[in-house]
mmCIF file of C-alpha atoms in Angstrom:
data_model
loop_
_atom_site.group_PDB
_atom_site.id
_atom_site.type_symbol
_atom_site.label_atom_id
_atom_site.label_comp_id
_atom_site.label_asym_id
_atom_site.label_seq_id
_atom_site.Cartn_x
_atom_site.Cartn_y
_atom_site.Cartn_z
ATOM 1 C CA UNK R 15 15.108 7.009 9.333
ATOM 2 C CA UNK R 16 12.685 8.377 6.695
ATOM 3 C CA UNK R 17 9.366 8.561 8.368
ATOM 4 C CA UNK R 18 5.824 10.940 7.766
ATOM 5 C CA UNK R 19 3.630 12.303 10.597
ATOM 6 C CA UNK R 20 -0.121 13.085 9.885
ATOM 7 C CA UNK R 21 -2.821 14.536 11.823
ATOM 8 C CA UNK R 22 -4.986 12.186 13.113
ATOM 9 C CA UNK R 23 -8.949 11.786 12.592
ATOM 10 C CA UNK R 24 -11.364 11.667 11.866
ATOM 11 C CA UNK R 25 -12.623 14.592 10.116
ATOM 12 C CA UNK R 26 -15.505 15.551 9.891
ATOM 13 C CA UNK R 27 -16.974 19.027 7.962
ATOM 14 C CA UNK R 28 -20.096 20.449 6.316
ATOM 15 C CA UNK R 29 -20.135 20.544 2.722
ATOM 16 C CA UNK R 30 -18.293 23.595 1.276
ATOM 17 C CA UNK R 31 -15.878 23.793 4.210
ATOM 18 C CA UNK R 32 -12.523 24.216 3.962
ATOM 19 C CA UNK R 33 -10.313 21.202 4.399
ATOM 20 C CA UNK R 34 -6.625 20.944 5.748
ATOM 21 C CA UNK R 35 -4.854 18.131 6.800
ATOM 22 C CA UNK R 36 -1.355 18.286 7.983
ATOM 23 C CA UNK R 37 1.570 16.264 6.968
ATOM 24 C CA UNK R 38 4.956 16.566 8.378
ATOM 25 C CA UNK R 39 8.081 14.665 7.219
ATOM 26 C CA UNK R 40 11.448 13.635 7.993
ATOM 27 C CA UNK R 41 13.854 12.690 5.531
ATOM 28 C CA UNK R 42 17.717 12.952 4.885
ATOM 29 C CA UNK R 43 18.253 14.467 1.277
ATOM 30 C CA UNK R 44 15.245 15.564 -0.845
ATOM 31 C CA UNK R 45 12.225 13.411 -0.691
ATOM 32 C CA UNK R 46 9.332 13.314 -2.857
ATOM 33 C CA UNK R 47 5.873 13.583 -1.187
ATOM 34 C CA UNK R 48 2.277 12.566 -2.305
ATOM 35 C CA UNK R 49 -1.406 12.331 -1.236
ATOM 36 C CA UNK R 50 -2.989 9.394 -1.716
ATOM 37 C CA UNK R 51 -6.774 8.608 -1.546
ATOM 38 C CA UNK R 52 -8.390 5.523 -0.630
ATOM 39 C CA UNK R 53 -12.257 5.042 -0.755
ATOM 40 C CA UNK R 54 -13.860 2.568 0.788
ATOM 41 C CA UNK R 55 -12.716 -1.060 0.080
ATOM 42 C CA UNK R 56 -10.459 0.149 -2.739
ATOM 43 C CA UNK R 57 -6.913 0.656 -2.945
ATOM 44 C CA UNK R 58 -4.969 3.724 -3.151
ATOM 45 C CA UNK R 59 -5.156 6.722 -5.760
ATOM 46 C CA UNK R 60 -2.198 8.803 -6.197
ATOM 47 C CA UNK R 61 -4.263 12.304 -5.579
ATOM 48 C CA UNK R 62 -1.178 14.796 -6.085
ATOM 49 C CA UNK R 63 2.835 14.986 -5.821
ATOM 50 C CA UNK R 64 5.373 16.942 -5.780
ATOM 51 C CA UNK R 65 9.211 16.677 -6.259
ATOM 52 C CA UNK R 66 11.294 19.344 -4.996
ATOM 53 C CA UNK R 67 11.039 21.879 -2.691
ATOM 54 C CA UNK R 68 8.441 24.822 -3.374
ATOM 55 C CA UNK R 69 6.156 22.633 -5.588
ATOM 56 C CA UNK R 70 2.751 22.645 -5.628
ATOM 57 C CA UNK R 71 1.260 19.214 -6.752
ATOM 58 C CA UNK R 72 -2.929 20.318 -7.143
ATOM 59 C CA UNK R 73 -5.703 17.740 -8.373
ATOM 60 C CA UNK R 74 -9.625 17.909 -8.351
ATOM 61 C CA UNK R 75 -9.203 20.948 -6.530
ATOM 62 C CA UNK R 76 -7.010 19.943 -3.696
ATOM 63 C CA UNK R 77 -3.773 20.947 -3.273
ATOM 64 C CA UNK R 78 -0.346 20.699 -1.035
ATOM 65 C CA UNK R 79 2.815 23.327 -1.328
ATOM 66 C CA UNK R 80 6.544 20.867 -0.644
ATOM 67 C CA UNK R 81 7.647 23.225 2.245
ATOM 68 C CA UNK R 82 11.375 22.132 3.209
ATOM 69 C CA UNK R 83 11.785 24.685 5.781
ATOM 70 C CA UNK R 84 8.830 23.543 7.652
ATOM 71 C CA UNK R 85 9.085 20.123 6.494
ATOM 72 C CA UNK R 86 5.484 19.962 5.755
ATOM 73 C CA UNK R 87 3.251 18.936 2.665
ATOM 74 C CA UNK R 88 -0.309 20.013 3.855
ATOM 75 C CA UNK R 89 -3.207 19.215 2.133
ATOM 76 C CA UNK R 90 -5.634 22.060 1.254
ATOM 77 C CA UNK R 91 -9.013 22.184 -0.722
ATOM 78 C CA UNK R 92 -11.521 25.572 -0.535
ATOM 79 C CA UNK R 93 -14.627 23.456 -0.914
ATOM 80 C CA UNK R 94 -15.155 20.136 0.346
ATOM 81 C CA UNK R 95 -17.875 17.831 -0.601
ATOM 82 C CA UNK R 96 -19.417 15.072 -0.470
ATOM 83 C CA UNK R 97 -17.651 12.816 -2.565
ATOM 84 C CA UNK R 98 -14.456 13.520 -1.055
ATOM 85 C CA UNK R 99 -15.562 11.447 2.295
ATOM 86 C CA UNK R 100 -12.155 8.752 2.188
ATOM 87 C CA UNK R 101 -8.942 8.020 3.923
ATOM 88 C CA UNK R 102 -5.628 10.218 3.167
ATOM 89 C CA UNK R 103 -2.911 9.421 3.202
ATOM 90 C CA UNK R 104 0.235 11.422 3.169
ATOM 91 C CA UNK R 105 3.596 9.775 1.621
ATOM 92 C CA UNK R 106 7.304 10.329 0.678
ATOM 93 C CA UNK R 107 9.703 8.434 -1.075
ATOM 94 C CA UNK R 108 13.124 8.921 -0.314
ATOM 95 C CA UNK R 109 16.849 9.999 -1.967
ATOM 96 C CA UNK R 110 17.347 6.817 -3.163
ATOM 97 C CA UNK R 111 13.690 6.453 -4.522
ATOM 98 C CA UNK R 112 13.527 2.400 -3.381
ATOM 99 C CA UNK R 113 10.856 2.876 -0.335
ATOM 100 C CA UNK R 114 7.692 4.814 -0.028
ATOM 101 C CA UNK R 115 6.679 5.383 3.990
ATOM 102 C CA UNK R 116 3.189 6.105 4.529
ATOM 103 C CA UNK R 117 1.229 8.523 7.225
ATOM 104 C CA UNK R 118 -1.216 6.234 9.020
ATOM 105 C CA UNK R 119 -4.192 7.891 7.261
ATOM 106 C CA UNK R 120 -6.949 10.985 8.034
ATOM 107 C CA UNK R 121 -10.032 9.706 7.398
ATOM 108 C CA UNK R 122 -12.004 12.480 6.036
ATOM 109 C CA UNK R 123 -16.502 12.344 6.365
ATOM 110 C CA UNK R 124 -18.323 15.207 4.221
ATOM 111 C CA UNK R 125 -21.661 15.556 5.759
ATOM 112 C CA UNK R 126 -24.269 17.598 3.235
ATOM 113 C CA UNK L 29 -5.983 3.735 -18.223
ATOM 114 C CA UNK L 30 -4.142 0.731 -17.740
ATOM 115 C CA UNK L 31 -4.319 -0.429 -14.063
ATOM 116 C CA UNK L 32 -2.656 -2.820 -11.811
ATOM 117 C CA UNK L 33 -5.144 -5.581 -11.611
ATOM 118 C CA UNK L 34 -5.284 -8.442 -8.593
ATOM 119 C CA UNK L 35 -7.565 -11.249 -7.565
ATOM 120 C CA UNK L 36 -9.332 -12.642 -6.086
ATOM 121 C CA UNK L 37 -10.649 -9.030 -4.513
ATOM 122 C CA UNK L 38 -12.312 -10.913 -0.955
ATOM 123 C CA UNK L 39 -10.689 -14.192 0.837
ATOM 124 C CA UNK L 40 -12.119 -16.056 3.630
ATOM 125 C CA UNK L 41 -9.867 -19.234 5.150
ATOM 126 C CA UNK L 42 -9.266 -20.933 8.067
ATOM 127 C CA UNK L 43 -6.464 -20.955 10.285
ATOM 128 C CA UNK L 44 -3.455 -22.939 9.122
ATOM 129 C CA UNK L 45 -4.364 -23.220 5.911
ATOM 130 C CA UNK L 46 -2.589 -21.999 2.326
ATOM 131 C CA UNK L 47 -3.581 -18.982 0.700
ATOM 132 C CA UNK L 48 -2.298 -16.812 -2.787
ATOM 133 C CA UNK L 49 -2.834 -13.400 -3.759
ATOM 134 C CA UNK L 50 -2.265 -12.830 -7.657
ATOM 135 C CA UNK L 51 -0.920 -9.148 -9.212
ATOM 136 C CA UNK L 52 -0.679 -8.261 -12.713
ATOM 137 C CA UNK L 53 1.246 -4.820 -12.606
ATOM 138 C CA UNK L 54 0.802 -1.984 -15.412
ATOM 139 C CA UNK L 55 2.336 -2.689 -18.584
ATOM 140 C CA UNK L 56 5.715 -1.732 -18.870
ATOM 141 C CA UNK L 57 6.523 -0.964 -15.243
ATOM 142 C CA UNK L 58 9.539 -2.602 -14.059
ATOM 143 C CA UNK L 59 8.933 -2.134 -10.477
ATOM 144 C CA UNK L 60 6.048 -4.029 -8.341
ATOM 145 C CA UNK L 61 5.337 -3.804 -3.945
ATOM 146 C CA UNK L 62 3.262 -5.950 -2.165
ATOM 147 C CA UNK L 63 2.373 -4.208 0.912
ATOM 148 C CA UNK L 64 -0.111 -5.121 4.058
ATOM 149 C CA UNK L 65 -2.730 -2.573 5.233
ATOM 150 C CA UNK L 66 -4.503 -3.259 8.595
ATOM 151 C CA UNK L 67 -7.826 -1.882 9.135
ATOM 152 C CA UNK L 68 -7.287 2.234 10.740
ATOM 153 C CA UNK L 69 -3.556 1.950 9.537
ATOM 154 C CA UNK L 70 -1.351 2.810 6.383
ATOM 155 C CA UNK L 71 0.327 0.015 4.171
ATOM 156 C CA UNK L 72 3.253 -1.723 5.060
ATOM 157 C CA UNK L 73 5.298 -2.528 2.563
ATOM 158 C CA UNK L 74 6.181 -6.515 2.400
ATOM 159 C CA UNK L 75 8.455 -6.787 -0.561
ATOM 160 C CA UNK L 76 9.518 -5.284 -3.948
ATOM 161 C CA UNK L 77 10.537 -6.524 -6.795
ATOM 162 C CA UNK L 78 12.551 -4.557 -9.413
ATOM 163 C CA UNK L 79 11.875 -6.765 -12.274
ATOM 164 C CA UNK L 80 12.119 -10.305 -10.755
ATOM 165 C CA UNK L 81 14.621 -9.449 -8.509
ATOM 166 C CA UNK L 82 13.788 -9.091 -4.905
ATOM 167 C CA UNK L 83 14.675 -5.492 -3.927
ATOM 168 C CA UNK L 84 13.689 -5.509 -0.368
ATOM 169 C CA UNK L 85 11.690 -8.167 1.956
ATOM 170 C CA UNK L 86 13.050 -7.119 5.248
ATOM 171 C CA UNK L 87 9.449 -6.690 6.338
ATOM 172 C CA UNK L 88 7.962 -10.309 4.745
ATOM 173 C CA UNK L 89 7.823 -12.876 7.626
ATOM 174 C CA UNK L 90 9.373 -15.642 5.549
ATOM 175 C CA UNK L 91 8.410 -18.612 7.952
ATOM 176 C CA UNK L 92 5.256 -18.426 6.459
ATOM 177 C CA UNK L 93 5.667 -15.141 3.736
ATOM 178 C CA UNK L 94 6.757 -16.489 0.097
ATOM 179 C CA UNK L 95 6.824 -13.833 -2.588
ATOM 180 C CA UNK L 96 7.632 -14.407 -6.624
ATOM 181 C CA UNK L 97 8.046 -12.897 -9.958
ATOM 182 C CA UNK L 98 9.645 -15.311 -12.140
ATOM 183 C CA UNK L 99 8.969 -13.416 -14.996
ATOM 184 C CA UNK L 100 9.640 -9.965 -14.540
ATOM 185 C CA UNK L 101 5.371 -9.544 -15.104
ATOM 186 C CA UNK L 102 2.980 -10.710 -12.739
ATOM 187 C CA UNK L 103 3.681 -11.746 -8.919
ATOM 188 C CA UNK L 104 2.243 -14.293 -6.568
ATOM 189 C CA UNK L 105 2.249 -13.517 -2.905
ATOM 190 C CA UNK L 106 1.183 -16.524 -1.030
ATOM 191 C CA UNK L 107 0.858 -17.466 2.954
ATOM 192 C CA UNK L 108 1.253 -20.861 4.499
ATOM 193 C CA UNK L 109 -0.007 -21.362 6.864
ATOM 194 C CA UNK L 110 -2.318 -18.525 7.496
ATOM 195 C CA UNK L 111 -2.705 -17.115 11.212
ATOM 196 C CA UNK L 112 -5.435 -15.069 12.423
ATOM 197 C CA UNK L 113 -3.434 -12.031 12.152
ATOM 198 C CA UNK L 114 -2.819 -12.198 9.197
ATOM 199 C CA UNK L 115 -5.961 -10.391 8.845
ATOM 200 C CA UNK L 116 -5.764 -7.430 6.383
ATOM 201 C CA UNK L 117 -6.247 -5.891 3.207
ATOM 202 C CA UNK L 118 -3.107 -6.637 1.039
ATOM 203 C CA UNK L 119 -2.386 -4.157 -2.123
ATOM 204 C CA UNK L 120 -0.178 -4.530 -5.301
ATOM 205 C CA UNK L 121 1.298 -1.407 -6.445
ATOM 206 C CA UNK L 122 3.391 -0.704 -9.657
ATOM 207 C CA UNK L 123 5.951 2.125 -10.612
ATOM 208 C CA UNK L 124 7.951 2.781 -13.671
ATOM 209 C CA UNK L 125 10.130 4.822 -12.299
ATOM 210 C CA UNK L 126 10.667 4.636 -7.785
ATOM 211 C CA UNK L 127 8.952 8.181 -7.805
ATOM 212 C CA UNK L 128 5.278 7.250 -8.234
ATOM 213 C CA UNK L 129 3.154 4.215 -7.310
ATOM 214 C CA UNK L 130 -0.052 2.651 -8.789
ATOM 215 C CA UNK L 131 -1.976 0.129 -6.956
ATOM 216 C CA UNK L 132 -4.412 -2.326 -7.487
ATOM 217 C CA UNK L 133 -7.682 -2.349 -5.976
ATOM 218 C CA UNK L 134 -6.359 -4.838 -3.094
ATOM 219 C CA UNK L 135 -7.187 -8.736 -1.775
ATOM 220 C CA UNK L 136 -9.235 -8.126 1.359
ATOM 221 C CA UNK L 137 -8.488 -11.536 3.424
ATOM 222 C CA UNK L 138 -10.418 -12.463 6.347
ATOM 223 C CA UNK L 139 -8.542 -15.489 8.713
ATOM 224 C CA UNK L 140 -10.981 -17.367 10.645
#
């Protein structure tokens, strides 16, 4: 089945350090994928998607590049900070669009 | 910027006892999730609703799980009787189409 693989954490990086986290996925068809952010005690924020193969969803300065023949969707950003300390979580919804599965999270610390 | 809105946001009960979690999704979007989040781990998703049809609830533990949306608006996701595990943070999310989520700011419930 469907399914999305992310590194595990936690992070943890200086301010103005450059930030990947990786996020495989299997899927049958052509998925979607998305970040998701979650601060603390909050739900989710969709952070960036993207729909078909070759995208590049970007937001706030991060972004992530829909490789199919990798079957990755890493996400990037140049310059962390510290506002950007939260969990994130990688996601894809599949062909038929009825289920989103999520990564189990990267929980990300910006220390000035 | 309409937002999915739930309540109450923090829940404390007692072990066999009855407990609802209320979701008002953005206007206009058709579909609604209930999913279950366990602290470290991503959400899980519980049920979904297209309109107030149920879509999928092979994940709701209906011996004690009950899920509703007799309007097509706002959903009711209650527990009864509540076990210790149930333990978690449980979101509301919204889409108007099956490619992109919303979610609510989540019912943190504590079982004691």
């Amino acid at each position: 089945g469907d399914s999305v693989t992310q590194m595990e954490g936690p992070v943890t990086l200086s301010e103005e350090a450059f930030l990947t986290i990786n996020c495989t996925y299997t899927a049958t068809g052509y998925p979607s994928l998305f970040w998701y952010v979650q601060y603390p005690g909050e739900g989710l924020q969709l952070l960036l998607k993207a729909t078909k193969a070759d995208d590049k969803g970007s937001n706030k300065g991060f972004e992530a590049t829909y490789r199919k023949e990798t079957t990755s969707f890493h996400l990037e950003k140049g310059s962390v900070q510290v506002s950007d300390s939260a969990v994130y979580f990688c996601a894809l919804s599949g062909n038929t669009g009825n289920q989103f599965y999520f990564g189990t999270g990267t929980s990300l610390t910006v220390i000035p | 910027e309409a937002e999915v809105a739930q309540s109450p946001r923090y829940k404390i009960t007692e072990k066999s006892q009855a407990v609802a979690f209320w979701c008002d999704p953005i206007s206009g979007h058709a579909t609604l999730y209930w999913y279950r989040q366990i602290l470290g781990q991503g959400p899980e998703l519980l049920v979904q609703f297209q309109d107030e049809s149920v879509v999928d609830d092979s994940q709701l533990p209906k011996d004690r799980f009950s899920a509703e949306r007799l309007k097509g608006v706002d959903s009711t996701l209650k527990i009864q009787p509540a076990e210790l595990g149930d333990s978690a943070m449980y979101l509301c999310a919204s889409s108007r189409s099956t490619y992109e989520q919303y979610f609510g700011p989540g019912t943190r419930l504590t079982v004691t």
